[in-house]
Amino acid sequence: MHYRSTRDSSLHVTSAEAIAQGISAEGGLFIPSEIPVITMEELKALAEMRYAERADVVFGKFLTDFTPEEIHACTTGAYHTKNFDTEDIACLTKAYGNAQILELWHGPTCAFKDMALQILPYLLTTSLKKNGEDKKVVILVATSGDTGKAALEGFKDVPGTQIMVFYPEHGVSTMQKRQMAVQEGSNVAVCALEGNFDDCQNGVKLIFTDPAVKERLAGNGMMFSSANSINWGRLAPQIVYYVSAYAEMAKRGDIAWGETINAAVPTGNFGNILAAYYAKNMGVPIGKLICASNINNVLTDFIETGVYDRNRKFYATCSPSMDILISSNLERLLYLLTDGDDAQIRDWFGKLAAEGRYEVTAEIKEKLQKDFAAGFCDDAETKQTIREFRERYGYTCDTHTAVAVKVYLDYVKKTGDTTRTLIASTASPYKFSASVLDAIEGVQDTADEYALVERLGEVSGLPVPESLAALKDKPVRFSEVIRKNDMEAYVLGQLGIV
Ligand SMILES: *Cc1c(COP(=O)(O)O)cnc(C)c1O
């Protein structure tokens, strides 16, 4: 197996090169040349393994230039109870109706991004070593709230790396902002941007792909890489938990071996749900992939009409990690659906960049709708879902997970589909305490974040994650706000190469 670019099928690099580079030079995303197979026998064998060993098996199929020892060092370093508050790493709940929730937020920052960002530094430093690269790696991150903190925690004090995180000034929750502002580590920087997440992401992409900046870095013994979900090293770890969850469900007897399940995923940049698509195409019996959006419903429209149109109002919602109008990983899905037609991808994504809009062919739309169902809900419905799900089952979920629950319930109502469904739960409710409490108690509380956390603890009965409780006493280190046009200067300044 090798890796290509979605905008240049002739490209031929190893997984270590793809992970080290992050994004391909011409702007495309790296993608494996084939989708490896996992058999039912292999899935049954996984059921008897711990999470890190399950990850070994899945990574072994994608990172074919890594030795088993290299992979094992990465997985055991990351998926460990020193980083996660549970042996299971990803926690599968019991059934609520026909749905089961996969809690992906037991890592150090309480969001599912930890599942990938705890292992990415290991994958990246191993890749660099394999490539014989001795440059210092500069990681630039655009975040809608959760990626930034998870990347900072993953990379803090990792030798040979420096990390900078950009977040939209008014686009993250109080807890998310606090988590980043107090970040520890000698190789980290955090900066707010006057703009939204798409501005952050575009700014980072522009700096990444600017040949002049690249040259400046190289001259100073540095190179860029990416910790955003455009990096294949973010995608591969997310495939693991879908494969693992299926084995776990069958092992527990929640489903029969071979029985088809659906997966509902709260979606923003399309990374998490794309990982589920990969798991499905490897051979895990997954039927429909239910793509759940908040009121920024560009993906719902796309899946229903085949028209991707980002020319619309941008809303700040109570599920801020999904407030995105340009869904980067969709490019990988479309590459797969067009059987690797790089010219077609260049055309569509050229149009997206120039006009903010493209339309896929009827054939692609049909393929899309075969695998994906889509829906969205607004903040009022999100909060109503948190309240009702809790009243009905005693389970308190966060705002992002609630979007997936609501869209799943709408899907069932519309289709009558009773297939057992895995709902990806992407954040701890404590990360969004104000919104979750508003949902449950109907009060817009303006108390400070820690009073809210305490109150949510009383109401939900869930233990407060240690990492969030500890933030209270840490000093603020980062409070700078800059304009879009000043990002490059900020980066060069941080690197000391102005
Ligand atoms: C990032 C994030 C999402 C969206 O995931 P994508 O992979 O970007 O689709 C959903 N929920 C939470 C809590 C997140 O942090």
XYZ file of C-alpha atoms and ligand atoms in Angstrom:
513
model
C 0.000 0.000 0.000
C 1.078 3.561 -0.629
C -0.475 6.998 -0.232
C -1.639 9.342 -2.965
C -3.023 12.841 -2.979
C -6.702 13.503 -3.660
C -5.524 16.117 -6.186
C -2.715 14.048 -7.721
C -3.276 10.299 -8.072
C 0.218 9.804 -9.473
C 1.783 10.751 -6.151
C 3.362 7.790 -4.378
C 4.493 8.247 -0.754
C 4.695 6.049 2.343
C 2.373 6.487 5.300
C 5.319 7.894 7.281
C 5.825 10.552 4.597
C 2.105 11.325 4.472
C 1.924 11.731 8.263
C 5.058 13.880 8.424
C 3.881 16.223 5.655
C 0.280 16.492 6.872
C -1.070 17.957 3.639
C 0.173 17.359 0.109
C 2.154 20.160 -1.558
C -0.518 20.879 -4.206
C -3.209 21.218 -1.535
C -4.713 17.729 -1.741
C -5.150 15.305 1.134
C -3.184 12.086 1.483
C -5.213 8.932 1.056
C -4.326 5.215 1.067
C -4.147 3.607 -2.379
C -6.556 0.876 -1.271
C -8.857 0.044 1.622
C -7.559 -2.997 3.508
C -9.911 -5.791 4.554
C -10.743 -7.000 8.051
C -12.389 -10.416 8.225
C -15.012 -11.641 10.683
C -12.355 -13.993 12.142
C -10.077 -11.039 12.768
C -12.938 -9.105 14.359
C -13.639 -12.035 16.665
C -9.985 -12.149 17.656
C -10.069 -8.398 18.419
C -12.856 -8.980 20.920
C -10.377 -10.706 23.223
C -7.819 -7.884 23.064
C -7.272 -4.649 24.931
C -7.823 -1.399 23.047
C -4.122 -0.773 22.278
C -3.817 -4.249 20.756
C -6.934 -3.732 18.679
C -5.293 -0.552 17.441
C -2.156 -2.552 16.532
C -4.214 -4.715 14.191
C -5.954 -1.829 12.438
C -2.812 0.316 12.150
C -0.912 -2.681 10.810
C -3.223 -2.653 7.802
C -2.805 1.059 7.008
C 0.740 1.907 8.108
C 2.388 -0.876 6.135
C 5.809 0.809 6.210
C 5.824 0.761 10.051
C 7.147 -2.340 11.824
C 4.788 -4.075 14.301
C 7.192 -2.981 17.078
C 6.995 0.663 15.988
C 3.199 0.529 15.906
C 3.000 -1.184 19.278
C 5.231 1.455 20.882
C 2.845 4.146 19.589
C -0.392 2.454 20.666
C 0.779 1.462 24.131
C 2.225 4.934 24.749
C -1.079 6.581 23.874
C -3.873 4.231 24.933
C -2.985 3.878 28.555
C -4.754 4.604 31.826
C -2.234 7.334 32.569
C -3.939 9.323 29.781
C -7.466 7.899 29.851
C -9.710 7.512 32.884
C -10.919 4.063 31.827
C -9.308 0.740 30.886
C -11.695 0.497 27.923
C -10.307 3.768 26.436
C -13.546 4.095 24.403
C -16.591 3.277 26.549
C -19.632 1.564 25.128
C -22.855 2.160 27.075
C -25.743 -0.245 27.415
C -28.618 0.027 24.956
C -31.040 2.939 25.136
C -33.824 1.704 22.907
C -32.045 0.512 19.758
C -29.120 2.868 20.287
C -25.819 2.426 22.078
C -23.523 5.298 22.835
C -19.782 5.122 22.282
C -18.150 7.557 24.729
C -15.002 8.815 23.069
C -14.162 11.484 25.644
C -12.331 9.682 28.424
C -8.961 11.183 27.455
C -7.121 14.130 29.042
C -9.158 16.940 27.404
C -12.604 15.299 27.623
C -13.336 15.355 23.873
C -13.045 12.656 21.224
C -10.116 14.460 19.617
C -7.929 12.809 22.282
C -8.513 9.427 20.635
C -6.335 10.592 17.732
C -4.256 13.349 19.274
C -2.857 11.250 22.072
C -1.296 8.950 19.483
C -0.468 11.452 16.715
C 2.756 12.744 18.370
C 3.995 9.143 18.584
C 3.062 8.457 14.955
C 4.626 11.724 13.832
C 7.925 11.401 15.690
C 8.212 7.768 14.546
C 7.500 8.867 10.965
C 10.190 11.549 11.107
C 12.722 9.067 12.389
C 11.790 6.631 9.612
C 12.147 9.389 7.028
C 15.598 10.305 8.344
C 14.295 13.809 9.056
C 16.054 15.865 11.705
C 14.264 19.187 11.259
C 12.219 20.625 14.068
C 8.531 20.097 13.369
C 6.214 23.083 13.638
C 2.584 22.133 14.180
C -0.063 24.706 13.277
C -3.576 23.974 14.441
C -6.873 25.636 13.572
C -9.467 24.714 16.159
C -13.170 25.124 16.735
C -12.412 24.402 20.377
C -11.548 20.779 21.022
C -8.736 19.974 18.582
C -6.570 22.780 19.925
C -6.537 21.621 23.505
C -6.189 17.969 22.547
C -3.244 18.766 20.245
C -1.587 20.927 22.922
C -1.866 18.113 25.452
C -0.561 15.580 22.942
C 2.440 17.644 21.829
C 3.405 19.550 24.982
C 7.115 19.073 25.695
C 7.514 16.479 22.920
C 11.181 16.951 21.884
C 11.774 18.312 18.382
C 8.288 19.839 18.072
C 6.687 23.254 18.530
C 2.931 23.812 18.392
C 0.751 26.869 17.755
C -3.026 26.891 18.051
C -5.493 29.386 16.547
C -9.109 29.555 17.690
C -12.015 31.890 16.807
C -12.177 34.557 19.515
C -15.947 34.219 20.024
C -16.379 30.664 18.752
C -15.470 28.432 21.692
C -17.029 27.688 25.087
C -15.734 29.281 28.295
C -14.304 25.959 29.412
C -12.617 25.382 26.053
C -11.045 28.852 26.166
C -9.867 28.324 29.731
C -8.394 24.913 28.861
C -6.241 26.510 26.172
C -5.368 29.741 27.980
C -3.702 27.906 30.877
C -1.866 25.364 28.706
C 1.453 24.230 30.130
C 4.557 23.213 28.197
C 7.684 24.908 26.857
C 6.910 24.401 23.144
C 3.313 25.684 22.983
C 1.508 28.895 21.979
C -2.189 29.748 21.770
C -3.744 32.692 19.966
C -7.322 33.873 19.367
C -8.342 35.134 15.925
C -10.843 37.850 15.013
C -12.973 35.616 12.803
C -14.653 32.217 12.741
C -13.269 28.677 12.519
C -13.155 28.710 8.726
C -10.946 31.811 8.902
C -8.606 29.951 11.259
C -8.527 26.883 9.013
C -7.998 28.893 5.827
C -5.241 30.933 7.450
C -3.406 27.810 8.549
C -3.804 26.199 5.117
C -2.459 29.318 3.407
C 0.634 29.433 5.615
C 1.196 25.696 5.151
C 1.097 25.834 1.386
C 3.030 29.101 0.909
C 6.335 28.074 -0.728
C 8.121 31.207 0.545
C 7.251 30.466 4.168
C 8.220 26.836 3.678
C 11.616 27.913 2.400
C 12.117 30.298 5.318
C 11.467 27.447 7.727
C 13.716 25.015 5.890
C 16.513 27.587 6.005
C 16.138 27.599 9.781
C 16.070 23.814 10.172
C 12.291 23.625 10.566
C 9.336 22.107 8.729
C 5.557 22.306 9.044
C 3.213 19.506 9.850
C -0.456 19.411 10.676
C -2.403 18.034 13.607
C -5.763 18.877 12.001
C -7.942 16.066 10.746
C -6.544 16.599 7.261
C -3.524 14.617 8.539
C -3.908 10.883 7.873
C -2.371 10.323 11.298
C -5.599 11.775 12.723
C -7.897 9.672 10.558
C -6.360 6.238 11.079
C -6.801 6.260 14.892
C -10.474 7.085 14.448
C -11.071 4.000 12.327
C -9.882 1.916 15.264
C -12.749 2.768 17.593
C -15.443 1.807 15.112
C -13.777 -1.541 14.495
C -13.225 -1.969 18.226
C -16.799 -0.988 19.144
C -18.243 -3.559 16.747
C -16.112 -6.316 18.286
C -17.128 -5.127 21.735
C -20.852 -5.093 20.931
C -20.702 -8.612 19.529
C -18.558 -9.876 22.400
C -21.095 -8.563 24.911
C -23.969 -10.122 22.998
C -25.555 -6.750 22.210
C -25.539 -7.885 18.567
C -24.846 -11.194 16.832
C -21.528 -11.622 14.999
C -22.110 -10.444 11.454
C -25.220 -8.430 12.340
C -25.326 -5.032 10.635
C -25.289 -1.877 12.744
C -25.765 1.773 11.805
C -23.581 4.591 13.055
C -24.723 8.137 13.887
C -21.978 10.742 14.089
C -22.105 14.432 15.078
C -20.182 15.947 12.195
C -18.165 19.059 11.460
C -15.025 18.563 9.425
C -16.207 15.075 8.326
C -13.234 13.278 9.919
C -15.055 11.140 12.447
C -17.769 9.950 10.070
C -15.202 9.312 7.321
C -13.420 6.984 9.743
C -16.703 5.088 10.150
C -16.963 4.895 6.355
C -13.490 3.373 6.222
C -14.421 0.829 8.904
C -17.512 -0.089 6.874
C -15.525 -0.511 3.686
C -12.908 -2.630 5.459
C -15.677 -5.121 6.137
C -17.130 -4.135 9.500
C -20.877 -4.737 9.106
C -22.044 -1.134 9.156
C -25.147 -0.137 7.197
C -26.185 3.504 7.160
C -23.886 6.272 8.275
C -26.056 8.979 9.783
C -24.416 12.371 9.362
C -25.680 14.769 12.040
C -25.190 18.525 11.790
C -26.268 21.530 13.799
C -27.921 24.515 12.113
C -24.740 24.994 10.061
C -26.255 22.305 7.871
C -24.109 22.503 4.752
C -23.540 18.721 4.872
C -27.220 17.872 5.232
C -27.977 19.910 2.127
C -25.064 18.354 0.278
C -26.074 14.776 1.003
C -29.692 15.520 0.105
C -29.108 17.585 -3.053
C -25.552 16.960 -4.276
C -24.874 20.702 -4.084
C -22.197 21.876 -1.677
C -22.724 25.558 -1.012
C -20.877 27.407 1.702
C -22.396 30.748 0.698
C -24.734 31.002 3.650
C -24.973 32.547 7.063
C -22.606 31.181 9.669
C -24.215 30.479 13.058
C -22.508 30.257 16.436
C -24.323 27.404 18.194
C -24.261 25.511 21.493
C -22.363 22.732 19.673
C -19.452 24.976 18.611
C -17.105 22.180 17.551
C -19.460 21.589 14.631
C -19.766 25.236 13.572
C -18.065 24.669 10.235
C -19.006 25.506 6.656
C -16.010 23.978 4.893
C -15.810 20.316 5.694
C -12.271 19.348 4.698
C -12.448 15.583 4.863
C -15.334 15.439 2.424
C -12.611 15.700 -0.211
C -11.371 12.243 0.739
C -14.858 10.745 0.507
C -15.424 12.264 -2.923
C -12.067 10.947 -4.100
C -13.166 7.466 -3.057
C -16.625 7.816 -4.609
C -15.147 8.959 -7.938
C -12.721 5.994 -7.925
C -9.771 8.328 -7.565
C -10.631 10.905 -10.231
C -8.123 13.579 -9.217
C -9.065 15.887 -12.121
C -12.678 15.881 -10.938
C -11.576 16.641 -7.361
C -9.380 19.530 -8.552
C -12.338 20.913 -10.467
C -14.815 20.714 -7.563
C -12.449 22.020 -4.913
C -11.190 24.717 -7.228
C -14.813 25.847 -7.535
C -15.251 25.645 -3.775
C -12.245 27.920 -3.291
C -13.275 30.349 -6.034
C -17.074 30.426 -5.764
C -17.792 28.615 -2.503
C -19.936 26.082 -4.335
C -19.814 22.899 -6.403
C -22.287 20.278 -7.550
C -21.519 16.581 -7.898
C -22.921 14.383 -10.653
C -26.164 12.434 -10.258
C -24.126 9.228 -10.111
C -22.029 10.463 -7.184
C -25.095 11.782 -5.403
C -26.688 8.351 -5.689
C -23.586 6.649 -4.282
C -23.521 9.177 -1.460
C -27.134 8.528 -0.525
C -26.642 4.773 -0.581
C -24.249 4.951 2.367
C -25.216 8.182 4.116
C -28.351 9.595 5.673
C -28.237 13.166 6.911
C -30.099 15.512 9.184
C -29.665 18.555 11.373
C -31.203 20.298 14.342
C -31.105 23.743 15.917
C -30.061 24.691 19.452
C -33.580 24.471 20.886
C -33.961 20.904 19.570
C -30.477 20.021 20.808
C -31.328 21.133 24.332
C -34.737 19.498 24.246
C -33.024 16.246 23.268
C -30.588 16.469 26.192
C -33.520 16.972 28.553
C -35.744 14.247 27.113
C -32.992 11.654 26.767
C -32.036 12.248 30.371
C -35.635 12.032 31.585
C -36.188 8.850 29.637
C -32.925 6.988 30.279
C -31.101 8.850 33.065
C -28.199 9.548 30.691
C -26.805 13.067 30.353
C -25.043 13.835 27.086
C -23.256 16.914 25.783
C -24.615 19.231 23.091
C -22.722 17.622 20.168
C -23.779 14.116 21.099
C -27.333 15.408 21.471
C -27.316 16.577 17.856
C -26.486 13.014 16.797
C -29.160 11.591 19.096
C -31.793 13.940 17.675
C -30.863 13.285 14.052
C -30.810 9.543 14.758
C -34.293 9.691 16.325
C -35.587 11.707 13.348
C -34.051 9.132 10.996
C -35.799 6.286 12.811
C -39.095 8.149 12.745
C -38.771 8.767 9.024
C -37.525 5.327 7.948
C -38.761 2.908 10.614
C -35.232 1.460 10.587
C -34.788 -0.524 13.834
C -31.144 -1.469 13.206
C -28.954 -1.306 16.310
C -27.184 2.039 16.070
C -23.904 3.189 17.501
C -24.024 6.885 18.412
C -20.626 8.547 18.663
C -20.464 10.672 21.810
C -17.802 13.262 21.183
C -17.493 15.319 24.377
C -18.040 15.180 28.098
C -21.100 17.222 29.141
C -18.782 19.114 31.499
C -17.092 20.805 28.566
C -20.374 22.543 27.797
C -21.829 22.857 31.289
C -23.780 26.087 30.706
C -25.675 24.716 27.698
C -26.280 21.318 29.276
C -27.603 22.907 32.470
C -29.775 25.257 30.440
C -31.169 22.175 28.706
C -31.925 20.368 31.933
C -33.021 23.196 34.211
C -34.116 25.809 31.705
C -32.039 28.598 33.178
C -29.458 30.705 31.415
C -26.999 30.713 34.280
C -24.325 33.372 34.245
C -22.401 31.973 37.216
C -18.717 31.281 36.680
C -17.750 28.091 34.873
C -16.745 26.220 38.025
C -20.000 26.926 39.814
C -21.705 25.504 36.716
C -19.502 22.425 36.774
C -20.397 21.848 40.389
C -24.075 22.310 39.660
C -23.921 19.916 36.704
C -22.278 17.385 38.988
C -25.224 17.595 41.375
C -27.782 17.386 38.611
C -26.176 14.638 36.499
C -24.482 12.542 39.160
C -21.484 12.184 36.807
C -18.028 12.562 38.350
C -16.235 15.784 37.369
C -13.213 14.894 35.190
C -10.021 15.564 37.139
C -8.391 17.422 34.257
C -11.235 19.973 34.151
C -11.349 20.439 37.924
C -7.582 21.121 37.952
C -7.878 24.061 35.505
C -9.368 26.270 38.177
C -6.094 26.992 39.927
C -3.825 27.344 36.911
C -2.556 30.784 35.800
C -3.541 32.165 32.362
C -0.560 32.062 29.983
C -2.149 33.033 26.648
C -4.601 35.870 25.988
C -3.470 37.381 22.661
C -6.054 38.179 19.947
C -4.894 38.875 16.380
C -6.368 39.625 12.949
C -6.489 37.108 10.073
C -3.852 38.960 8.118
C -1.411 38.818 10.992
C -1.277 35.038 11.334
C 1.866 34.543 9.288
C 3.727 37.252 11.206
C 2.596 35.677 14.470
C 3.898 32.265 13.427
C 7.267 33.573 12.276
C 7.525 35.665 15.430
C 6.895 32.654 17.651
C 9.571 30.767 15.757
C 12.002 33.629 16.144
C 12.633 33.950 12.408
C 11.066 37.365 11.724
C -14.456 17.954 16.399
C -15.740 17.631 17.040
C -16.834 17.174 16.289
C -16.790 17.067 14.779
O -15.939 16.036 14.354
P -15.429 15.997 12.829
O -14.478 14.866 12.792
O -14.776 17.316 12.582
O -16.614 15.800 11.978
C -17.985 16.822 16.965
N -18.068 16.940 18.306
C -17.051 17.386 19.061
C -17.231 17.513 20.533
C -15.849 17.730 18.468
O -14.834 18.169 19.221
